[in-house]
Every structure is written in structure tokens, then in C-alpha cells.
Tab-separated table of N, CA and C in Angstrom:
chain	number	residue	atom	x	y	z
A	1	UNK	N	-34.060	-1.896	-19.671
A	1	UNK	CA	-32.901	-2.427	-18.977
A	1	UNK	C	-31.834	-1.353	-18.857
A	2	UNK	N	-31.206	-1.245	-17.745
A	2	UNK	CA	-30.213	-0.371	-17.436
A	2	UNK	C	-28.580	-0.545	-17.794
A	3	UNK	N	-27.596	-0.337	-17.850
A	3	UNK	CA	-26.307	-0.543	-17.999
A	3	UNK	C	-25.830	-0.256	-17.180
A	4	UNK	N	-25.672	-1.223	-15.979
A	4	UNK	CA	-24.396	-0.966	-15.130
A	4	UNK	C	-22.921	-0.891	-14.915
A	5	UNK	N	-22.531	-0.285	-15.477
A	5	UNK	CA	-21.297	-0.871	-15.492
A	5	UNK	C	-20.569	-0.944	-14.216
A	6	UNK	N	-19.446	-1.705	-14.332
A	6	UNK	CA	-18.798	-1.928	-12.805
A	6	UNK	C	-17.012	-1.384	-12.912
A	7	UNK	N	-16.849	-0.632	-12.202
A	7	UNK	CA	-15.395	-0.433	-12.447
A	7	UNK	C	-14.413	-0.403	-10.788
A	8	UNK	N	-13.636	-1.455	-11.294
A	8	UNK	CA	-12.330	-1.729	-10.137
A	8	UNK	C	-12.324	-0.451	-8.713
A	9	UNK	N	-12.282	-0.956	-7.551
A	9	UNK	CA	-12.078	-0.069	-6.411
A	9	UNK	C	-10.678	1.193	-6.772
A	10	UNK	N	-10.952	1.656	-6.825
A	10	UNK	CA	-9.710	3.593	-6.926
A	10	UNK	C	-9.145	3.210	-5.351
A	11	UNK	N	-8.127	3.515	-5.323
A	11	UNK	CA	-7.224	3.868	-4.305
A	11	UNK	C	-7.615	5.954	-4.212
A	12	UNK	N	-8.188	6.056	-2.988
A	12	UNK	CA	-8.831	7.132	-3.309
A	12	UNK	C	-7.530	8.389	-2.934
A	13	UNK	N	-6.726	8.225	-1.920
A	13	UNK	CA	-5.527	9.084	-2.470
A	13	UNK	C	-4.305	8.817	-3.466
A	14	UNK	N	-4.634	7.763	-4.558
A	14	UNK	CA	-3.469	8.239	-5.592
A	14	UNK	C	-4.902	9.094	-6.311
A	15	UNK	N	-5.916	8.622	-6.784
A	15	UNK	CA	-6.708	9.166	-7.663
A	15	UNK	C	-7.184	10.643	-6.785
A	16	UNK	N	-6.734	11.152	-6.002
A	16	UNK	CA	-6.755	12.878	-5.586
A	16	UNK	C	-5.826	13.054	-5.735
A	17	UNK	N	-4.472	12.400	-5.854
A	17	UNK	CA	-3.152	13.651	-5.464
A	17	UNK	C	-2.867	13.338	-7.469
A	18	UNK	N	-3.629	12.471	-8.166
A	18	UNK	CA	-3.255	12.636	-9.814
A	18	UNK	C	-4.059	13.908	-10.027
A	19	UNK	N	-5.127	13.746	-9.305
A	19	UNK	CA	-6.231	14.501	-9.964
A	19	UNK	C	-7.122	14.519	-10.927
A	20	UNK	N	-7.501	12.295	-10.881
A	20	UNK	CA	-8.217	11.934	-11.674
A	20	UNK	C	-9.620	11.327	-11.258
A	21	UNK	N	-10.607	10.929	-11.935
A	21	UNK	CA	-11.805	10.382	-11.325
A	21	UNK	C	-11.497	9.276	-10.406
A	22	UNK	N	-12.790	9.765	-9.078
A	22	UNK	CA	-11.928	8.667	-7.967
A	22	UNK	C	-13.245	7.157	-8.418
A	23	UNK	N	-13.624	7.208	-9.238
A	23	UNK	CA	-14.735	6.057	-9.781
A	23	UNK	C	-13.426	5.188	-10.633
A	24	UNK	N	-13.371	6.101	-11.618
A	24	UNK	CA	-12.806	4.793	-12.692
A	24	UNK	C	-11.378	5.388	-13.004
A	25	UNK	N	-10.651	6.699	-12.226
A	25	UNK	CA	-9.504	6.448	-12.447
A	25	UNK	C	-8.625	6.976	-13.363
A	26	UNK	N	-9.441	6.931	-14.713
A	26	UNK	CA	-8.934	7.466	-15.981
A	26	UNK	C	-9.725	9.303	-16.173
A	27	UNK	N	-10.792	9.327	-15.915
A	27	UNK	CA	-11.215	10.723	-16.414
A	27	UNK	C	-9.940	12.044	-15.557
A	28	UNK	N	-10.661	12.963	-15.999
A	28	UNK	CA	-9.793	14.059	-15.195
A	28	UNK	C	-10.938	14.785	-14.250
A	29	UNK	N	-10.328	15.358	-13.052
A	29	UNK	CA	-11.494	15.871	-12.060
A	29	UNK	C	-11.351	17.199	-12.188
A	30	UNK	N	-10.511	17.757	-12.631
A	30	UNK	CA	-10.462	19.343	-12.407
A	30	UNK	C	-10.137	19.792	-13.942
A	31	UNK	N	-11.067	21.175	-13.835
A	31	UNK	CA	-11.192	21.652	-15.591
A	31	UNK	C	-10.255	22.927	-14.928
A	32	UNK	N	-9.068	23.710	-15.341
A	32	UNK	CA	-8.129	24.253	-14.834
A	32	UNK	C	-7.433	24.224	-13.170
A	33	UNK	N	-7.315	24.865	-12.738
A	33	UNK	CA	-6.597	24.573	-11.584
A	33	UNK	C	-7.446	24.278	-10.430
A	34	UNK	N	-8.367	25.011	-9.744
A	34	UNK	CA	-9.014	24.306	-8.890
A	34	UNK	C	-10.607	23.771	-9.334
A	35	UNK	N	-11.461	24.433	-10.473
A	35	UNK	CA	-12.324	24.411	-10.892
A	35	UNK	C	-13.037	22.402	-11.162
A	36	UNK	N	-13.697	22.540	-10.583
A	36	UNK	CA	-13.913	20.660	-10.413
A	36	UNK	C	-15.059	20.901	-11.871
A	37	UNK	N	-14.806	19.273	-12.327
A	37	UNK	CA	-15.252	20.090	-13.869
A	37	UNK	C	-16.657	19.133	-13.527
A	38	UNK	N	-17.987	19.665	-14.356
A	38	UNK	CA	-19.453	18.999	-13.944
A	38	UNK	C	-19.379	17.208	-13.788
A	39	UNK	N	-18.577	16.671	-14.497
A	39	UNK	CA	-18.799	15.543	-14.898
A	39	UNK	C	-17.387	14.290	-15.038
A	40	UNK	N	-16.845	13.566	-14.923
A	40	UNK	CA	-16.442	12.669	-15.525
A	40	UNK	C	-16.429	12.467	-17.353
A	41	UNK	N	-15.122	12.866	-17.764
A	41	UNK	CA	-15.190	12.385	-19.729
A	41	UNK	C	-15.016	10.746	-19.836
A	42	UNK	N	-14.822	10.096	-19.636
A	42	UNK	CA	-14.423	8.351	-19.605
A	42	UNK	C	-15.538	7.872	-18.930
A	43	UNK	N	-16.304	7.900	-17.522
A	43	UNK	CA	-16.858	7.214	-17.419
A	43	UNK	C	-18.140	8.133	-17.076
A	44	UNK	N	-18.913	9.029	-16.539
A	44	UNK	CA	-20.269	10.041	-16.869
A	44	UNK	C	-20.264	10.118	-15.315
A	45	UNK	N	-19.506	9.820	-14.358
A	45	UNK	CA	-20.091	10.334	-12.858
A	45	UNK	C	-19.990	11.494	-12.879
A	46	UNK	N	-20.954	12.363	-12.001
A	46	UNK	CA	-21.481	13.511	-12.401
A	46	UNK	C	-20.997	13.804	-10.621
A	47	UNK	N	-20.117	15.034	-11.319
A	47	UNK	CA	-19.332	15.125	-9.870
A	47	UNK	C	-20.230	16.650	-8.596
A	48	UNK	N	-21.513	16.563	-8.878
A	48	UNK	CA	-22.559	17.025	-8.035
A	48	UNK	C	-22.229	17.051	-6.763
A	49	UNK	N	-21.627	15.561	-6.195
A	49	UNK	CA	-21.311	15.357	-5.332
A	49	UNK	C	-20.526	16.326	-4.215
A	50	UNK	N	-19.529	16.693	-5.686
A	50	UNK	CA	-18.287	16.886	-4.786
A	50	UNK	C	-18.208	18.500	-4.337
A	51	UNK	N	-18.216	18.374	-2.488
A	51	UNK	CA	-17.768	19.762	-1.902
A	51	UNK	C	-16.962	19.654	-1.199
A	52	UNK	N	-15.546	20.026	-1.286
A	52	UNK	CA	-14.917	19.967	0.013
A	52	UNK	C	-14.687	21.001	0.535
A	53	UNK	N	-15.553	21.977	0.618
A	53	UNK	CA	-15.567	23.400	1.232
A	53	UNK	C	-14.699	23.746	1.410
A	54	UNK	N	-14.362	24.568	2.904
A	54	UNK	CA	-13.299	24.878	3.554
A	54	UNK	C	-12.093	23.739	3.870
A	55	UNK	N	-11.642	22.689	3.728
A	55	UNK	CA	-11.363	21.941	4.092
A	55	UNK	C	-9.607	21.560	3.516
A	56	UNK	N	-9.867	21.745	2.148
A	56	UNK	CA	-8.425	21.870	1.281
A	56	UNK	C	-7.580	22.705	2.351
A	57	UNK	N	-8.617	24.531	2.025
A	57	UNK	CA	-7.658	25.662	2.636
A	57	UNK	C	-7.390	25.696	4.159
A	58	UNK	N	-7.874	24.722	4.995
A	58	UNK	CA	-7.547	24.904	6.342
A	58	UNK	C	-6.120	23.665	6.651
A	59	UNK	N	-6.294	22.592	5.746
A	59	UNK	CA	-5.181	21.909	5.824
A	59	UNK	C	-3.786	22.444	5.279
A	60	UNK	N	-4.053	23.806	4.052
A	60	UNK	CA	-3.017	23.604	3.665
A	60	UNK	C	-2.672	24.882	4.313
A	61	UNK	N	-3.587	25.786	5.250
A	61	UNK	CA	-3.052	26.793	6.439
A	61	UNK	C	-2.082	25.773	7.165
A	62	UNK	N	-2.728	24.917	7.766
A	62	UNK	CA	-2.076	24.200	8.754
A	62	UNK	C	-0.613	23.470	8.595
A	63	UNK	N	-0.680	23.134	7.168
A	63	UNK	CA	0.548	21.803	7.035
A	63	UNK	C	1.520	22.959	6.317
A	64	UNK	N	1.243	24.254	5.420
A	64	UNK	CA	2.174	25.328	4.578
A	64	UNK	C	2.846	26.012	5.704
A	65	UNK	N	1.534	26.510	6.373
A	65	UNK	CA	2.057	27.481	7.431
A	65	UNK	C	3.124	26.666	8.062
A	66	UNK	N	3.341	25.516	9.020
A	66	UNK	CA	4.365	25.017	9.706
A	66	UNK	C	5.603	24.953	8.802
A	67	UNK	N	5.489	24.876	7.330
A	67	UNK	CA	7.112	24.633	6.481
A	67	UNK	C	7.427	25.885	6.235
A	68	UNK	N	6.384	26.594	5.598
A	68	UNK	CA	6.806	28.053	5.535
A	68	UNK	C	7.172	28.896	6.751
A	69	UNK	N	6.624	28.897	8.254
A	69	UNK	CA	7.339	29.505	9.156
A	69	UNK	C	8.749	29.017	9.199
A	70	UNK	N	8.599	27.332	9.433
A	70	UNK	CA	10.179	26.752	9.392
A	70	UNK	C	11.343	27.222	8.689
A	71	UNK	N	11.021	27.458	7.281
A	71	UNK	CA	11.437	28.165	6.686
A	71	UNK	C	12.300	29.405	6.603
A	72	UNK	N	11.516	29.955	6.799
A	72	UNK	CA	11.414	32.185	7.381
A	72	UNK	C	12.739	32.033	8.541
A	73	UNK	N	12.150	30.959	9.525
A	73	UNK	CA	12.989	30.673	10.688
A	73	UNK	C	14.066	30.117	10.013
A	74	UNK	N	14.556	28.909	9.525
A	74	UNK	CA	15.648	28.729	8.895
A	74	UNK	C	16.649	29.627	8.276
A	75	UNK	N	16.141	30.540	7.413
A	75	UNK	CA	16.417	31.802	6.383
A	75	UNK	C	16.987	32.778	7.264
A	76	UNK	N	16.472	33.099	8.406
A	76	UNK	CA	16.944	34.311	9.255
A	76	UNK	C	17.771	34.259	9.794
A	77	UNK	N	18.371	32.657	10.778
A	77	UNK	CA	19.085	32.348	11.620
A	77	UNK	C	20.574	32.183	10.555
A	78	UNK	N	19.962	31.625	9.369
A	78	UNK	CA	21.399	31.402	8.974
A	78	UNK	C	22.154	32.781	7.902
A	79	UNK	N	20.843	33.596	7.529
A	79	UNK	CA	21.472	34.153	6.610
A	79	UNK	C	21.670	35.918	7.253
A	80	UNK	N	20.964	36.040	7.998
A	80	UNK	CA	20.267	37.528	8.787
A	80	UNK	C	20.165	38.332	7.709
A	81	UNK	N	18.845	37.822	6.575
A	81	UNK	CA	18.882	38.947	5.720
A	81	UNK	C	18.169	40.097	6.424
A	82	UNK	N	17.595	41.411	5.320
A	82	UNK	CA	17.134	42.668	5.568
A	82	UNK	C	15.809	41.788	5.211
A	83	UNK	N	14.452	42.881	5.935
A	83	UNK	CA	12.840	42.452	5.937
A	83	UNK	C	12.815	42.328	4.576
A	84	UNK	N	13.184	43.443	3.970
A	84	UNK	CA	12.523	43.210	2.116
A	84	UNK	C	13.213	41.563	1.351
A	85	UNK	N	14.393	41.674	1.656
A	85	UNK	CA	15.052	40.296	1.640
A	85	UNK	C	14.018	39.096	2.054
A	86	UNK	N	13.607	39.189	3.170
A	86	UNK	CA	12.759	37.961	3.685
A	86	UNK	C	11.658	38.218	2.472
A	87	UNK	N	11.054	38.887	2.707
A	87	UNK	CA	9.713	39.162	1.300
A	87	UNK	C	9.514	38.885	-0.135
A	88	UNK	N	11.037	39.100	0.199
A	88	UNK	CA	11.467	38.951	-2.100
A	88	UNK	C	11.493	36.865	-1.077
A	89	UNK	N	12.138	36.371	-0.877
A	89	UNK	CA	12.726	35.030	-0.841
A	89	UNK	C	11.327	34.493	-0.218
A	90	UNK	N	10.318	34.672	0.753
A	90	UNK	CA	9.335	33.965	1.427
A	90	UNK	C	8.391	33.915	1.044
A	91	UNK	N	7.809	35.288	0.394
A	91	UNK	CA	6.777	34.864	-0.172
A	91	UNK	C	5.922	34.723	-1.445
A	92	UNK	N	7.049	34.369	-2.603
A	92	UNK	CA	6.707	33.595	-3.520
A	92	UNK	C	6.991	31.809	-3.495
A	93	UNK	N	7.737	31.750	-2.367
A	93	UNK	CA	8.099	30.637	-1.877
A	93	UNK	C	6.497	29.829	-1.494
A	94	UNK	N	5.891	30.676	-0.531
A	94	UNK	CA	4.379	30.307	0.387
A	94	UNK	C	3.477	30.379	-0.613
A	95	UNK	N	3.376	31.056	-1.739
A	95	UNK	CA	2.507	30.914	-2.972
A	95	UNK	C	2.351	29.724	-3.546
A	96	UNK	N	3.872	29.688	-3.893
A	96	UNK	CA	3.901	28.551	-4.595
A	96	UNK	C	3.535	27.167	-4.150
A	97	UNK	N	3.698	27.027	-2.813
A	97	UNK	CA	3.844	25.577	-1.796
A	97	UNK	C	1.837	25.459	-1.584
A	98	UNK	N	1.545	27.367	-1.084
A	98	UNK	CA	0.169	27.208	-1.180
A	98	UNK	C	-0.524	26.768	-2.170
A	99	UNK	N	-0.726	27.099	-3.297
A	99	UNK	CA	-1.024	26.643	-4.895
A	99	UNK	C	-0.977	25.172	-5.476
A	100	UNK	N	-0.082	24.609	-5.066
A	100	UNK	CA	0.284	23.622	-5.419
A	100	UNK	C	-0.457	22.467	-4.771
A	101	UNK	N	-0.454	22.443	-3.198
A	101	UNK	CA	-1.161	21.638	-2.134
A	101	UNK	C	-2.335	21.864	-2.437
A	102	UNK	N	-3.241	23.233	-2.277
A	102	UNK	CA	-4.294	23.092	-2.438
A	102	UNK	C	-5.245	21.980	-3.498
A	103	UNK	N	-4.681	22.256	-4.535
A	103	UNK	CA	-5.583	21.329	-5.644
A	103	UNK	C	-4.746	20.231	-4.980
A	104	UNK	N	-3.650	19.640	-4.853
A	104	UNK	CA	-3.798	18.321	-4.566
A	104	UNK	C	-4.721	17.807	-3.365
A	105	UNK	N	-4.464	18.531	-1.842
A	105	UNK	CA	-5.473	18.353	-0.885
A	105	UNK	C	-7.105	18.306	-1.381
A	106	UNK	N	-7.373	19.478	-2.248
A	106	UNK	CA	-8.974	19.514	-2.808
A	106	UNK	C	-9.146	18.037	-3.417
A	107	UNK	N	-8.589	17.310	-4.543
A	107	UNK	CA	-8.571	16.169	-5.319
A	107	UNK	C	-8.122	15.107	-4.460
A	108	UNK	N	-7.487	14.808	-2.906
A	108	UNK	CA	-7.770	13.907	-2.270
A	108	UNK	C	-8.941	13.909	-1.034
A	109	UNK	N	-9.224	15.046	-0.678
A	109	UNK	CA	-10.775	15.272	0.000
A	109	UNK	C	-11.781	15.118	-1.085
A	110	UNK	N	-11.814	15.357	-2.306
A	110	UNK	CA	-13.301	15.154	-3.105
A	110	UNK	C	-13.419	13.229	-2.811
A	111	UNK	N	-11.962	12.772	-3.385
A	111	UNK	CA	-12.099	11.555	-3.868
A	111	UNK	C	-12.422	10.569	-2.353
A	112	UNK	N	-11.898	10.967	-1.494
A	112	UNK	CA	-12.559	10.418	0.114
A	112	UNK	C	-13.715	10.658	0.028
A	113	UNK	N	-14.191	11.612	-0.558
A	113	UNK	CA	-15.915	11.687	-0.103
A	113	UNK	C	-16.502	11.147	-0.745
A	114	UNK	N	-15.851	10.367	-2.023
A	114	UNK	CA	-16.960	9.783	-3.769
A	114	UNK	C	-17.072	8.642	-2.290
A	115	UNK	N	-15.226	7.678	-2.151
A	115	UNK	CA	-15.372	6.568	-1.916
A	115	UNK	C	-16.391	6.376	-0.657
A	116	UNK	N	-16.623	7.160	0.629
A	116	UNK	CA	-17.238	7.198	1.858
A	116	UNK	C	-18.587	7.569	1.989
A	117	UNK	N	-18.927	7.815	0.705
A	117	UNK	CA	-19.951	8.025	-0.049
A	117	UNK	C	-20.315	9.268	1.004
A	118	UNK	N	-19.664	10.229	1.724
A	118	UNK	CA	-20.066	11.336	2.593
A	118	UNK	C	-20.966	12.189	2.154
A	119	UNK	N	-22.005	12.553	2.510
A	119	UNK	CA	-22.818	13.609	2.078
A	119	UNK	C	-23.226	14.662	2.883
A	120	UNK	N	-24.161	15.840	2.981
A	120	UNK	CA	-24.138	16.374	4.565
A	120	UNK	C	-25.034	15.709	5.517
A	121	UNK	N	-24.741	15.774	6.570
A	121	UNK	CA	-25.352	15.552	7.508
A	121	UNK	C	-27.005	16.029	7.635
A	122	UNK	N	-27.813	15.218	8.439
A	122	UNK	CA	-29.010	15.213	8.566
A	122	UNK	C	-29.528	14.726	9.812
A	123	UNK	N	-30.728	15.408	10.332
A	123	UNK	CA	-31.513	14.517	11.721
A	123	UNK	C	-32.321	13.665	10.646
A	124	UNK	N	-32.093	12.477	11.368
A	124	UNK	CA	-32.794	11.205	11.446
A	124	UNK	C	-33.891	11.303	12.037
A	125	UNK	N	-35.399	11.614	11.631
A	125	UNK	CA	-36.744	12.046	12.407
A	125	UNK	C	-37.594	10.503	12.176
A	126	UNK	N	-37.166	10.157	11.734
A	126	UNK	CA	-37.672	8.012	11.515
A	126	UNK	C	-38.623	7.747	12.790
């Protein structure tokens, strides 16, 4: 006989942007900063599953880049610093905003893919 256990539906973006198991909620998904750790500690899903390839880093090109240009642009118009000025102020600014999004974007794309059960694609030869 097997043990199934059953655990409550995850809201699959709070359980990516905590950065906890998108099954049961309580484990943790990432073993340091972006590193997705083999397994689930609380409940044993075995996170095999999870790739979100390119997908974190193209969103957070897309959504950093627009605040961080905004930014640069904001900074110049009002302050007219010197280039090294922009450099010292912009881009530990874009590090930081980059760094930060990423693991959250990575931990709400894994946890969309537990719940959508997404896997790769395949021809259907049936």
C-alpha cells in the first residue's frame, strides 16, 4: 500500500515570490540564491521537474531594463551629473534590482510549472 498524502492547492505566485515549495508551501525551494535545491525538506517532491531556463533572465531584461533606463533618464535630466557619476549611482543600482527579481521571477516560473504540470513539449505520433 502506498501513502498518499494530499496537501491544500499553493497559490502558485505567493509560493514563488516566498520562495517556498509550490506543493505544500512550507519546504524551501532554493539552497542559496538561485541554486534550486534537489528536493523538498517537509514534504519529498523532488524538484527534477523544475527548469525555467532562460525565462527568469529575459523577464527581468525586460521589466529591470525599463526601471533602470527610467531611472538613468530620471538621474540625468534632473541632476546633469558627470558619466563616472552615472556609473558610481546606476549601476549598483541595476545589480541590485537585477539580483533580487531574478530569484523571485525564477521561484514564480518554477512554481507555475509544478502547478500546470508543464513539461517539454513533444510530437504526439499516436
Amino acid at each position: 500500500m502506498q501513502d498518499e498524502a494530499h496537501y491544500p492547492p499553493q497559490d502558485a505566485v505567493r509560493a514563488g515570490l516566498s520562495g517556498s515549495c509550490p506543493r505544500c508551501g512550507q519546504g524551501k525551494l532554493f539552497d542559496g540564491l538561485l541554486k534550486v535545491r534537489p528536493a523538498c525538506g517537509n514534504c519529498g517532491l523532488d524538484y527534477s521537474f523544475a527548469d525555467a531556463g532562460d525565462g527568469p533572465a529575459v523577464f527581468v531584461m525586460l521589466l529591470v531594463g525599463f526601471v533602470v533606463v527610467g531611472f538613468a533618464l530620471w538621474f540625468e535630466f534632473t541632476f546633469h551629473p558627470s558619466i563616472w557619476l552615472h556609473f558610481i549611482v546606476t549601476a549598483p543600482f541595476s545589480i541590485v534590482i537585477c539580483l533580487g527579481s531574478l530569484r523571485v521571477l525564477k521561484g514564480v516560473l518554477i512554481a507555475l510549472q509544478y502547478k500546470h504540470s508543464a513539461h517539454e513539449g513533444s510530437i504526439d505520433r499516436g
